[in-house]
Amino acid sequence: MMNQQYFIGIDIGAGSLTTMIIDLAGTVVGSASEDLLTRSPHSGWSEQDPQDWWRALCLTAKQALAQAAIRPNQVKSISLSAGAHTPVLVDAYGHVVRPAILWSDTRSRVEAAELKDKHGSEIFEIARNSPAPTWTQPQLLWLARHEPESIARTKRLYIAKDWLRAQLTGTWETDHTEASGTMLYDPGRGDWSERLCEMIGLDRSILPPIVAVTDVVGEVTAAAAEESGLAAGTPVVCGSSDTSLETYGAGAVALGTGAVKLATAATITMVSSEPGLSTSVINYPFCVPDYWYLIGATNSCASAHRWLRDTFFAESGMTGAQAFASMDKEASSVLPGANGLLFHPYLQGERTPYWDPLLRGDFLGITFAHERRHFVRALYEGVAFSLYDVLLALEEQGKSMTEARIIGGGSRSAVWRQIVADVLGITIIMPRITDASFGAALVAAVGIGAFPDLPTAAEQTVSTVARHEPDGHQHQHYQELHAIYRDAAKALFDINHRLSAINRE
């Protein structure tokens, strides 16, 4: 182990920060996570304190090194990832101006709608995406109107992982994927857009230089080393957004591949040679050069699963993993189609393809023949149907997918994985490691030349533990059910809007 090379990947997740240490074979030798607190001081707000990220990094880095039983100077490079769209505003003295606004924050609904009404087609033409509260551009417009003092104090804008990396290196930069996530970037030119900045009155000078994902941007400073337990002088590689790096780290690096994520929300990410042509999906430059990844999402997945557990299984006395295992067993005892029971997972509205926050969830077709186990099966299938809507939206743009790597907490269910394969009609492959911190660690290795490029690093280190081929007969059956599922969803649009209007709690 004395001559072995190790690489660290650090990921800021929605609820926790993870530090992972891998070797050249892609073996995880040390890993640690620390919970992060998301604050919601007002309805629709989601914020985190960037200082919490730094404290979590310092704690988990020491824990991961101890678990790996290696010296800090055996780590050859470090890289980072985090959720996109999360701006950190810093003043002239290097102080954080205010808490970071997360991608899930919806306070800028009015500003997003205004930007879409006034400049929607122009924004899409430049940024390749459509305004919504998740993007940095409308968030900054909200701040300009409601907290003008915050904007006035700001001298530098960082994105989440870039601010955290700056605590290690003292440098200021971002990558092209994160730049795209601000909706202030022109991917056609590969640079910030004066026009997009002008729309919200933003001074472009606060935006960072843009570098490649695998660029070495600095090294761990002596001060950072003392706090974090990392070795001073360790090279630090830029990194990228969590979705880009978890898709990459799962092994989806070729055209026609992608990732299905069964997490709090569910997503399909597809690797493409070009961006999509409509606003139904989101487009980002991929960490693999010259490629894009297109992403569509359903809002409620593991969150709906947890709600069903807490609502229907609480009286059993089972909690956590035990309850989920029981639910999985019950779902496996039910034939495909859940005896005619359908579930629309719109518990928090829906994104792709409807982009409607007022939609509501439902179980449809309930009879006296239905038992608790049917509701679990229907939930698994309903989320898969919603993902099929996402896949159809991608296919409408001329894109196709033959296989997908499956990631996220829901992927632990073999039953759910097979349902996803049968509904989507594609091969589903489960990687051995699915955390974005693994992809970040591979980026760290590529950045210092341990591998010649990102695809080679993935090819040589990513391994899989399960493979699910779609059953043609079941796929045909699910297509028939999905047609009913989609017709029912559309028929209930007006009902959902009326319910939302009359029941404002």
Short mmCIF file of C-alpha atoms in Angstrom, two decimals:
data_model
loop_
_atom_site.label_atom_id
_atom_site.label_comp_id
_atom_site.label_asym_id
_atom_site.label_seq_id
_atom_site.Cartn_x
_atom_site.Cartn_y
_atom_site.Cartn_z
CA MET A 1 0.00 0.00 0.00
CA MET A 2 2.96 2.32 0.49
CA ASN A 3 3.40 2.89 -3.28
CA GLN A 4 -0.29 2.80 -4.12
CA GLN A 5 -1.95 5.90 -5.57
CA TYR A 6 -5.21 7.18 -4.10
CA PHE A 7 -7.71 9.78 -5.26
CA ILE A 8 -10.43 11.66 -3.37
CA GLY A 9 -13.87 12.61 -4.64
CA ILE A 10 -16.06 14.93 -2.59
CA ASP A 11 -19.77 15.43 -3.29
CA ILE A 12 -22.21 17.90 -1.76
CA GLY A 13 -25.54 16.07 -1.84
CA ALA A 14 -28.97 17.42 -1.01
CA GLY A 15 -28.85 15.97 2.50
CA SER A 16 -25.23 15.03 3.14
CA LEU A 17 -21.62 15.53 2.04
CA THR A 18 -19.61 12.44 1.09
CA THR A 19 -15.83 12.04 0.85
CA MET A 20 -14.67 8.91 -0.98
CA ILE A 21 -11.14 7.58 -1.49
CA ILE A 22 -10.44 5.15 -4.35
CA ASP A 23 -7.37 3.46 -5.77
CA LEU A 24 -6.34 3.02 -9.42
CA ALA A 25 -8.55 -0.06 -9.75
CA GLY A 26 -11.61 1.91 -8.67
CA THR A 27 -11.79 0.15 -5.32
CA VAL A 28 -13.23 2.24 -2.51
CA VAL A 29 -10.75 2.15 0.37
CA GLY A 30 -12.35 4.80 2.54
CA SER A 31 -15.63 6.72 2.63
CA ALA A 32 -17.48 8.93 5.08
CA SER A 33 -20.61 11.08 5.02
CA GLU A 34 -21.94 13.88 7.16
CA ASP A 35 -25.51 15.19 7.20
CA LEU A 36 -26.24 18.71 5.96
CA LEU A 37 -29.04 20.91 7.24
CA THR A 38 -31.40 22.48 4.71
CA ARG A 39 -33.26 25.48 6.09
CA SER A 40 -36.63 26.73 4.90
CA PRO A 41 -37.27 30.08 6.60
CA HIS A 42 -40.25 30.73 4.31
CA SER A 43 -42.57 28.55 2.25
CA GLY A 44 -40.82 27.35 -0.90
CA TRP A 45 -37.35 28.35 0.29
CA SER A 46 -34.46 25.86 0.44
CA GLU A 47 -31.11 27.14 1.67
CA GLN A 48 -27.87 25.79 3.08
CA ASP A 49 -24.97 27.49 4.87
CA PRO A 50 -21.78 26.96 2.81
CA GLN A 51 -19.76 26.89 6.00
CA ASP A 52 -21.59 23.65 6.85
CA TRP A 53 -20.10 22.12 3.68
CA TRP A 54 -16.58 23.05 4.77
CA ARG A 55 -17.08 21.66 8.26
CA ALA A 56 -18.44 18.44 6.74
CA LEU A 57 -15.49 18.19 4.34
CA CYS A 58 -12.98 18.56 7.17
CA LEU A 59 -14.74 15.93 9.26
CA THR A 60 -15.30 13.36 6.49
CA ALA A 61 -11.83 13.75 4.98
CA LYS A 62 -10.26 12.77 8.28
CA GLN A 63 -12.70 9.89 8.74
CA ALA A 64 -12.17 8.56 5.21
CA LEU A 65 -8.37 8.74 5.57
CA ALA A 66 -8.57 6.88 8.88
CA GLN A 67 -10.80 4.19 7.37
CA ALA A 68 -8.44 3.80 4.41
CA ALA A 69 -5.46 3.63 6.81
CA ILE A 70 -3.33 5.76 4.51
CA ARG A 71 -1.27 8.89 4.98
CA PRO A 72 -2.61 12.18 3.54
CA ASN A 73 0.39 12.48 1.20
CA GLN A 74 -0.58 9.18 -0.47
CA VAL A 75 -3.59 11.00 -1.96
CA LYS A 76 -2.44 12.16 -5.38
CA SER A 77 -5.36 14.44 -6.30
CA ILE A 78 -8.80 15.64 -5.24
CA SER A 79 -11.93 16.70 -7.14
CA LEU A 80 -15.47 17.72 -6.25
CA SER A 81 -19.09 17.66 -7.34
CA ALA A 82 -22.38 19.14 -6.12
CA GLY A 83 -25.87 19.96 -7.26
CA ALA A 84 -26.05 22.50 -10.06
CA HIS A 85 -27.69 25.94 -9.89
CA THR A 86 -26.59 26.68 -6.31
CA PRO A 87 -25.00 30.16 -6.19
CA VAL A 88 -22.69 31.25 -3.40
CA LEU A 89 -22.24 35.03 -3.25
CA VAL A 90 -19.00 36.34 -1.78
CA ASP A 91 -18.03 39.91 -0.90
CA ALA A 92 -14.76 41.80 -1.36
CA TYR A 93 -13.39 40.35 1.89
CA GLY A 94 -14.11 36.74 0.93
CA HIS A 95 -17.14 36.48 3.23
CA VAL A 96 -20.29 34.64 2.17
CA VAL A 97 -23.01 37.25 1.69
CA ARG A 98 -26.03 35.05 2.40
CA PRO A 99 -27.06 31.37 2.54
CA ALA A 100 -26.86 29.45 -0.75
CA ILE A 101 -30.15 29.03 -2.63
CA LEU A 102 -30.62 25.38 -3.67
CA TRP A 103 -31.98 24.07 -6.97
CA SER A 104 -35.18 22.98 -5.21
CA ASP A 105 -35.99 26.53 -4.03
CA THR A 106 -39.12 27.96 -5.69
CA ARG A 107 -39.12 31.58 -4.45
CA SER A 108 -38.28 32.93 -7.92
CA ARG A 109 -41.46 31.61 -9.58
CA VAL A 110 -42.60 35.11 -10.56
CA GLU A 111 -39.19 36.07 -11.93
CA ALA A 112 -38.89 32.82 -13.89
CA ALA A 113 -42.33 33.31 -15.41
CA GLU A 114 -41.49 36.89 -16.29
CA LEU A 115 -38.23 35.91 -17.96
CA LYS A 116 -40.03 33.18 -19.87
CA ASP A 117 -42.79 35.55 -21.03
CA LYS A 118 -40.43 38.34 -22.08
CA HIS A 119 -37.38 36.45 -23.28
CA GLY A 120 -38.23 32.74 -23.33
CA SER A 121 -37.34 31.97 -26.94
CA GLU A 122 -34.18 34.10 -26.82
CA ILE A 123 -33.04 32.49 -23.58
CA PHE A 124 -33.58 29.02 -25.03
CA GLU A 125 -31.76 29.98 -28.21
CA ILE A 126 -28.71 31.06 -26.18
CA ALA A 127 -28.75 28.86 -23.07
CA ARG A 128 -30.50 25.80 -24.57
CA ASN A 129 -32.86 25.72 -21.60
CA SER A 130 -36.07 27.39 -20.47
CA PRO A 131 -36.45 29.61 -17.36
CA ALA A 132 -37.70 27.97 -14.16
CA PRO A 133 -37.10 28.71 -10.45
CA THR A 134 -34.33 26.09 -10.32
CA TRP A 135 -31.96 28.20 -12.45
CA THR A 136 -29.54 30.80 -11.10
CA GLN A 137 -30.65 33.57 -13.47
CA PRO A 138 -34.18 33.97 -12.00
CA GLN A 139 -32.79 33.42 -8.48
CA LEU A 140 -30.43 36.36 -8.95
CA LEU A 141 -33.26 38.48 -10.35
CA TRP A 142 -35.27 37.67 -7.20
CA LEU A 143 -32.32 38.76 -5.05
CA ALA A 144 -31.91 41.98 -7.04
CA ARG A 145 -35.54 42.84 -6.26
CA HIS A 146 -35.89 41.55 -2.71
CA GLU A 147 -32.33 41.69 -1.34
CA PRO A 148 -30.58 44.35 -3.42
CA GLU A 149 -28.01 44.81 -0.67
CA SER A 150 -26.87 41.19 -1.19
CA ILE A 151 -26.25 41.77 -4.89
CA ALA A 152 -24.56 45.11 -4.19
CA ARG A 153 -22.08 43.45 -1.80
CA THR A 154 -21.26 40.58 -4.19
CA LYS A 155 -17.84 40.66 -5.87
CA ARG A 156 -17.63 37.00 -6.80
CA LEU A 157 -20.22 34.36 -7.66
CA TYR A 158 -19.31 30.72 -7.02
CA ILE A 159 -21.35 27.58 -7.65
CA ALA A 160 -21.53 25.22 -4.66
CA LYS A 161 -18.70 22.83 -5.45
CA ASP A 162 -16.54 25.71 -6.72
CA TRP A 163 -16.87 27.59 -3.43
CA LEU A 164 -15.98 24.45 -1.48
CA ARG A 165 -12.99 23.80 -3.73
CA ALA A 166 -11.89 27.41 -3.19
CA GLN A 167 -11.63 26.68 0.54
CA LEU A 168 -8.97 24.13 -0.40
CA THR A 169 -7.12 26.16 -3.06
CA GLY A 170 -8.05 29.83 -2.73
CA THR A 171 -8.79 29.92 -6.48
CA TRP A 172 -11.90 31.02 -8.41
CA GLU A 173 -13.21 29.17 -11.46
CA THR A 174 -16.00 26.90 -12.68
CA ASP A 175 -16.52 24.32 -15.42
CA HIS A 176 -18.75 24.47 -18.50
CA THR A 177 -21.49 22.25 -17.03
CA GLU A 178 -21.85 24.39 -13.91
CA ALA A 179 -21.71 27.56 -16.02
CA SER A 180 -24.57 26.20 -18.12
CA GLY A 181 -26.56 25.57 -14.93
CA THR A 182 -26.62 29.29 -14.15
CA MET A 183 -28.59 30.17 -17.32
CA LEU A 184 -26.03 32.94 -17.85
CA TYR A 185 -23.81 30.93 -20.21
CA ASP A 186 -23.74 30.53 -23.98
CA PRO A 187 -22.67 26.92 -24.73
CA GLY A 188 -22.42 27.72 -28.43
CA ARG A 189 -19.63 30.21 -27.67
CA GLY A 190 -18.33 28.40 -24.59
CA ASP A 191 -18.43 31.61 -22.56
CA TRP A 192 -20.66 33.79 -20.40
CA SER A 193 -23.45 35.57 -22.27
CA GLU A 194 -23.55 39.35 -22.04
CA ARG A 195 -27.17 39.25 -23.19
CA LEU A 196 -28.34 36.82 -20.50
CA CYS A 197 -26.60 38.90 -17.85
CA GLU A 198 -28.14 42.07 -19.27
CA MET A 199 -31.67 40.63 -18.89
CA ILE A 200 -31.30 40.70 -15.09
CA GLY A 201 -28.95 43.68 -14.81
CA LEU A 202 -26.02 41.54 -13.66
CA ASP A 203 -22.43 42.74 -13.77
CA ARG A 204 -20.55 40.02 -15.65
CA SER A 205 -17.38 40.74 -13.69
CA ILE A 206 -18.72 38.72 -10.74
CA LEU A 207 -18.75 35.52 -12.86
CA PRO A 208 -15.72 33.20 -12.64
CA PRO A 209 -13.30 32.06 -15.35
CA ILE A 210 -14.40 28.80 -17.03
CA VAL A 211 -12.06 25.80 -17.25
CA ALA A 212 -12.27 22.12 -18.25
CA VAL A 213 -13.66 19.55 -15.80
CA THR A 214 -10.29 17.76 -15.59
CA ASP A 215 -8.11 20.88 -15.26
CA VAL A 216 -5.87 21.08 -12.20
CA VAL A 217 -6.83 24.47 -10.78
CA GLY A 218 -4.65 24.65 -7.68
CA GLU A 219 -3.40 22.72 -4.69
CA VAL A 220 -4.37 22.32 -1.06
CA THR A 221 -3.03 25.30 0.88
CA ALA A 222 -1.23 25.00 4.20
CA ALA A 223 -4.17 26.57 6.03
CA ALA A 224 -6.68 24.20 4.39
CA ALA A 225 -4.45 21.23 5.13
CA GLU A 226 -4.33 22.10 8.82
CA GLU A 227 -8.13 22.19 9.05
CA SER A 228 -9.00 19.26 6.78
CA GLY A 229 -6.23 16.77 7.48
CA LEU A 230 -5.35 16.65 3.79
CA ALA A 231 -1.77 17.14 2.66
CA ALA A 232 -0.62 20.62 1.65
CA GLY A 233 0.34 20.74 -2.02
CA THR A 234 -2.11 18.00 -3.12
CA PRO A 235 -3.36 18.86 -6.66
CA VAL A 236 -7.04 19.82 -6.84
CA VAL A 237 -8.98 19.19 -10.08
CA CYS A 238 -12.00 21.31 -11.05
CA GLY A 239 -14.79 18.69 -11.10
CA SER A 240 -18.39 19.21 -12.21
CA SER A 241 -22.07 18.86 -11.30
CA ASP A 242 -23.32 15.82 -9.42
CA THR A 243 -25.59 14.53 -12.19
CA SER A 244 -22.81 14.71 -14.74
CA LEU A 245 -20.35 12.89 -12.50
CA GLU A 246 -22.73 10.26 -11.14
CA THR A 247 -23.82 9.45 -14.71
CA TYR A 248 -20.17 9.25 -15.73
CA GLY A 249 -19.14 7.32 -12.62
CA ALA A 250 -21.89 4.78 -13.28
CA GLY A 251 -20.21 4.02 -16.61
CA ALA A 252 -22.59 5.79 -19.01
CA VAL A 253 -20.05 7.40 -21.33
CA ALA A 254 -21.18 6.36 -24.83
CA LEU A 255 -23.96 7.62 -27.08
CA GLY A 256 -27.18 5.67 -26.61
CA THR A 257 -26.48 5.11 -22.92
CA GLY A 258 -27.52 7.01 -19.84
CA ALA A 259 -28.70 6.66 -16.28
CA VAL A 260 -31.99 6.12 -14.49
CA LYS A 261 -31.97 7.55 -10.99
CA LEU A 262 -34.46 6.38 -8.36
CA ALA A 263 -33.81 8.94 -5.63
CA THR A 264 -35.99 11.55 -3.86
CA ALA A 265 -36.97 12.48 -7.40
CA ALA A 266 -36.49 10.16 -10.36
CA THR A 267 -34.59 11.12 -13.50
CA ILE A 268 -33.46 9.82 -16.84
CA THR A 269 -30.15 11.16 -18.11
CA MET A 270 -29.19 10.44 -21.71
CA VAL A 271 -25.77 10.93 -23.31
CA SER A 272 -26.10 12.83 -26.59
CA SER A 273 -23.92 14.39 -29.27
CA GLU A 274 -26.02 17.57 -29.17
CA PRO A 275 -28.61 19.37 -27.02
CA GLY A 276 -32.32 18.71 -27.34
CA LEU A 277 -34.46 20.92 -29.52
CA SER A 278 -37.41 21.60 -27.20
CA THR A 279 -38.04 22.85 -23.69
CA SER A 280 -39.44 19.51 -22.47
CA VAL A 281 -36.03 18.36 -21.22
CA ILE A 282 -32.96 20.06 -19.71
CA ASN A 283 -29.64 20.20 -21.55
CA TYR A 284 -26.11 20.38 -20.11
CA PRO A 285 -22.62 19.93 -21.53
CA PHE A 286 -21.38 16.54 -20.27
CA CYS A 287 -18.10 16.02 -18.41
CA VAL A 288 -16.95 13.86 -21.35
CA PRO A 289 -15.75 16.39 -23.96
CA ASP A 290 -17.96 17.09 -27.00
CA TYR A 291 -20.96 15.33 -25.48
CA TRP A 292 -24.12 16.60 -23.84
CA TYR A 293 -26.43 15.00 -21.35
CA LEU A 294 -30.17 15.51 -21.57
CA ILE A 295 -32.21 15.07 -18.44
CA GLY A 296 -35.88 14.74 -17.62
CA ALA A 297 -37.40 14.14 -14.20
CA THR A 298 -40.44 13.10 -12.26
CA ASN A 299 -40.70 14.99 -8.98
CA SER A 300 -41.61 12.17 -6.58
CA CYS A 301 -39.90 8.79 -6.38
CA ALA A 302 -38.22 7.73 -3.13
CA SER A 303 -40.18 10.53 -1.46
CA ALA A 304 -43.43 8.85 -2.59
CA HIS A 305 -42.08 5.46 -1.54
CA ARG A 306 -41.29 6.83 1.93
CA TRP A 307 -44.75 8.44 2.14
CA LEU A 308 -46.40 5.09 1.35
CA ARG A 309 -44.25 3.38 3.99
CA ASP A 310 -45.13 5.93 6.67
CA THR A 311 -48.82 6.00 5.72
CA PHE A 312 -49.56 2.32 5.14
CA PHE A 313 -46.87 0.44 7.06
CA ALA A 314 -46.38 2.49 10.24
CA GLU A 315 -48.73 0.30 12.28
CA SER A 316 -46.61 -2.78 11.56
CA GLY A 317 -43.90 -1.49 13.88
CA MET A 318 -41.30 -1.78 11.16
CA THR A 319 -39.13 1.20 10.30
CA GLY A 320 -36.42 2.14 7.82
CA ALA A 321 -34.82 -0.59 5.74
CA GLN A 322 -36.90 -3.32 7.39
CA ALA A 323 -40.13 -1.68 6.26
CA PHE A 324 -38.81 -1.13 2.74
CA ALA A 325 -37.78 -4.80 2.53
CA SER A 326 -41.28 -5.84 3.58
CA MET A 327 -42.81 -3.56 0.96
CA ASP A 328 -40.49 -5.01 -1.68
CA LYS A 329 -41.56 -8.55 -0.77
CA GLU A 330 -45.22 -7.59 -1.02
CA ALA A 331 -44.73 -5.92 -4.40
CA SER A 332 -43.02 -9.04 -5.74
CA SER A 333 -46.11 -11.11 -4.87
CA VAL A 334 -48.32 -9.07 -7.22
CA LEU A 335 -48.57 -9.66 -10.95
CA PRO A 336 -47.63 -6.82 -13.33
CA GLY A 337 -50.42 -4.26 -13.60
CA ALA A 338 -51.32 -4.44 -9.87
CA ASN A 339 -54.73 -5.88 -10.72
CA GLY A 340 -55.74 -2.72 -12.61
CA LEU A 341 -54.53 -0.24 -9.99
CA LEU A 342 -52.68 2.83 -11.32
CA PHE A 343 -50.65 5.42 -9.42
CA HIS A 344 -49.75 8.92 -10.60
CA PRO A 345 -46.75 10.03 -8.49
CA TYR A 346 -47.55 13.75 -8.70
CA LEU A 347 -47.35 14.37 -4.95
CA GLN A 348 -45.35 17.56 -5.57
CA GLY A 349 -46.64 18.44 -9.01
CA GLU A 350 -44.73 17.15 -12.00
CA ARG A 351 -41.81 18.11 -14.18
CA THR A 352 -41.17 16.28 -17.48
CA PRO A 353 -43.21 16.36 -19.64
CA TYR A 354 -45.91 18.56 -18.04
CA TRP A 355 -43.94 21.09 -15.96
CA ASP A 356 -47.02 21.70 -13.84
CA PRO A 357 -46.62 22.29 -10.06
CA LEU A 358 -50.39 21.98 -9.49
CA LEU A 359 -50.77 18.34 -10.50
CA ARG A 360 -51.69 15.91 -7.72
CA GLY A 361 -51.03 12.26 -7.09
CA ASP A 362 -53.69 9.58 -7.09
CA PHE A 363 -54.42 5.88 -6.99
CA LEU A 364 -56.88 5.10 -9.77
CA GLY A 365 -59.05 2.02 -10.21
CA ILE A 366 -59.35 0.92 -6.57
CA THR A 367 -61.70 -2.03 -5.90
CA PHE A 368 -62.43 -4.29 -2.93
CA ALA A 369 -60.00 -6.77 -4.48
CA HIS A 370 -57.04 -4.52 -3.80
CA GLU A 371 -54.81 -5.11 -0.80
CA ARG A 372 -51.90 -3.20 0.63
CA ARG A 373 -49.44 -5.10 -1.55
CA HIS A 374 -51.20 -3.89 -4.71
CA PHE A 375 -50.60 -0.28 -3.67
CA VAL A 376 -46.86 -0.93 -3.34
CA ARG A 377 -46.71 -2.56 -6.78
CA ALA A 378 -48.76 0.28 -8.27
CA LEU A 379 -46.35 2.83 -6.78
CA TYR A 380 -43.33 1.09 -8.29
CA GLU A 381 -45.09 0.93 -11.64
CA GLY A 382 -46.43 4.48 -11.45
CA VAL A 383 -42.95 5.93 -10.98
CA ALA A 384 -41.74 3.77 -13.87
CA PHE A 385 -44.63 5.03 -16.05
CA SER A 386 -43.66 8.60 -15.21
CA LEU A 387 -40.09 7.78 -16.25
CA TYR A 388 -41.49 6.34 -19.48
CA ASP A 389 -43.05 9.76 -20.09
CA VAL A 390 -39.54 11.19 -19.71
CA LEU A 391 -38.10 8.64 -22.14
CA LEU A 392 -40.82 9.44 -24.68
CA ALA A 393 -40.04 13.16 -24.35
CA LEU A 394 -36.40 12.37 -25.15
CA GLU A 395 -37.37 10.15 -28.07
CA GLU A 396 -39.56 12.92 -29.47
CA GLN A 397 -36.33 14.88 -29.92
CA GLY A 398 -34.83 12.14 -32.04
CA LYS A 399 -32.84 10.59 -29.17
CA SER A 400 -32.75 6.90 -28.32
CA MET A 401 -31.38 4.79 -25.48
CA THR A 402 -30.60 1.09 -25.56
CA GLU A 403 -29.42 0.68 -21.99
CA ALA A 404 -29.18 2.67 -18.78
CA ARG A 405 -27.22 2.43 -15.56
CA ILE A 406 -29.53 2.56 -12.55
CA ILE A 407 -28.54 4.58 -9.48
CA GLY A 408 -30.14 6.06 -6.36
CA GLY A 409 -31.57 4.48 -3.23
CA GLY A 410 -34.52 2.91 -5.05
CA SER A 411 -32.12 0.91 -7.22
CA ARG A 412 -31.50 -1.42 -4.28
CA SER A 413 -34.86 -3.05 -5.06
CA ALA A 414 -34.45 -5.84 -7.62
CA VAL A 415 -38.23 -5.82 -8.14
CA TRP A 416 -38.24 -2.13 -8.95
CA ARG A 417 -35.24 -2.48 -11.26
CA GLN A 418 -37.01 -5.16 -13.31
CA ILE A 419 -40.20 -3.10 -13.46
CA VAL A 420 -38.19 -0.15 -14.82
CA ALA A 421 -36.58 -2.40 -17.44
CA ASP A 422 -39.95 -3.82 -18.51
CA VAL A 423 -41.75 -0.46 -18.62
CA LEU A 424 -38.97 1.39 -20.46
CA GLY A 425 -38.17 -1.55 -22.72
CA ILE A 426 -34.39 -1.13 -22.27
CA THR A 427 -31.60 -3.00 -20.49
CA ILE A 428 -31.04 -1.82 -16.93
CA ILE A 429 -27.57 -2.29 -15.40
CA MET A 430 -26.67 -1.68 -11.77
CA PRO A 431 -23.11 -0.42 -11.12
CA ARG A 432 -21.16 -1.52 -8.08
CA ILE A 433 -20.76 2.11 -6.95
CA THR A 434 -23.33 4.80 -7.70
CA ASP A 435 -22.33 7.89 -5.69
CA ALA A 436 -21.26 11.08 -7.47
CA SER A 437 -18.17 11.17 -5.24
CA PHE A 438 -16.87 8.11 -7.13
CA GLY A 439 -17.15 9.97 -10.45
CA ALA A 440 -15.42 12.96 -8.85
CA ALA A 441 -12.56 10.71 -7.69
CA LEU A 442 -12.15 9.37 -11.24
CA VAL A 443 -12.03 12.98 -12.51
CA ALA A 444 -9.29 13.65 -9.95
CA ALA A 445 -7.29 10.71 -11.32
CA VAL A 446 -7.72 11.78 -14.95
CA GLY A 447 -6.77 15.35 -14.06
CA ILE A 448 -3.24 14.37 -13.02
CA GLY A 449 -2.75 11.88 -15.87
CA ALA A 450 -3.36 8.60 -14.03
CA PHE A 451 -5.66 7.73 -16.96
CA PRO A 452 -5.43 9.19 -20.47
CA ASP A 453 -9.05 10.38 -20.55
CA LEU A 454 -12.42 10.09 -18.82
CA PRO A 455 -13.86 7.22 -20.92
CA THR A 456 -10.76 5.11 -20.34
CA ALA A 457 -10.91 5.70 -16.60
CA ALA A 458 -14.55 4.57 -16.49
CA GLU A 459 -13.87 1.55 -18.69
CA GLN A 460 -11.06 0.37 -16.42
CA THR A 461 -12.70 0.98 -13.04
CA VAL A 462 -16.51 0.74 -13.28
CA SER A 463 -17.96 -2.70 -12.56
CA THR A 464 -21.56 -3.89 -12.35
CA VAL A 465 -23.47 -6.16 -9.98
CA ALA A 466 -26.81 -6.75 -11.72
CA ARG A 467 -28.34 -6.70 -15.20
CA HIS A 468 -32.04 -6.71 -16.10
CA GLU A 469 -33.21 -7.38 -19.63
CA PRO A 470 -36.72 -6.20 -20.54
CA ASP A 471 -39.37 -8.86 -20.98
CA GLY A 472 -40.99 -8.19 -24.37
CA HIS A 473 -44.39 -9.53 -23.33
CA GLN A 474 -44.41 -7.46 -20.14
CA HIS A 475 -43.26 -4.37 -22.04
CA GLN A 476 -46.23 -4.70 -24.40
CA HIS A 477 -48.57 -5.11 -21.42
CA TYR A 478 -47.07 -2.06 -19.73
CA GLN A 479 -47.40 0.01 -22.91
CA GLU A 480 -51.15 -0.67 -22.87
CA LEU A 481 -51.36 0.30 -19.20
CA HIS A 482 -49.23 3.40 -19.80
CA ALA A 483 -51.65 4.61 -22.47
CA ILE A 484 -54.42 4.50 -19.85
CA TYR A 485 -52.09 6.08 -17.27
CA ARG A 486 -51.31 9.00 -19.59
CA ASP A 487 -54.91 9.52 -20.70
CA ALA A 488 -56.02 9.56 -17.06
CA ALA A 489 -53.32 12.07 -16.13
CA LYS A 490 -54.45 14.45 -18.86
CA ALA A 491 -58.12 13.99 -17.99
CA LEU A 492 -57.37 15.01 -14.39
CA PHE A 493 -55.41 18.17 -15.22
CA ASP A 494 -58.40 20.46 -14.78
CA ILE A 495 -59.57 18.61 -11.66
CA ASN A 496 -56.11 19.00 -10.11
CA HIS A 497 -56.03 22.71 -10.85
CA ARG A 498 -59.49 23.21 -9.36
CA LEU A 499 -58.52 21.27 -6.23
CA SER A 500 -55.38 23.36 -5.84
CA ALA A 501 -57.39 26.56 -6.17
CA ILE A 502 -60.03 25.59 -3.62
CA ASN A 503 -57.75 23.96 -1.04
CA ARG A 504 -54.95 26.41 -0.23
CA GLU A 505 -53.63 25.28 3.13
#
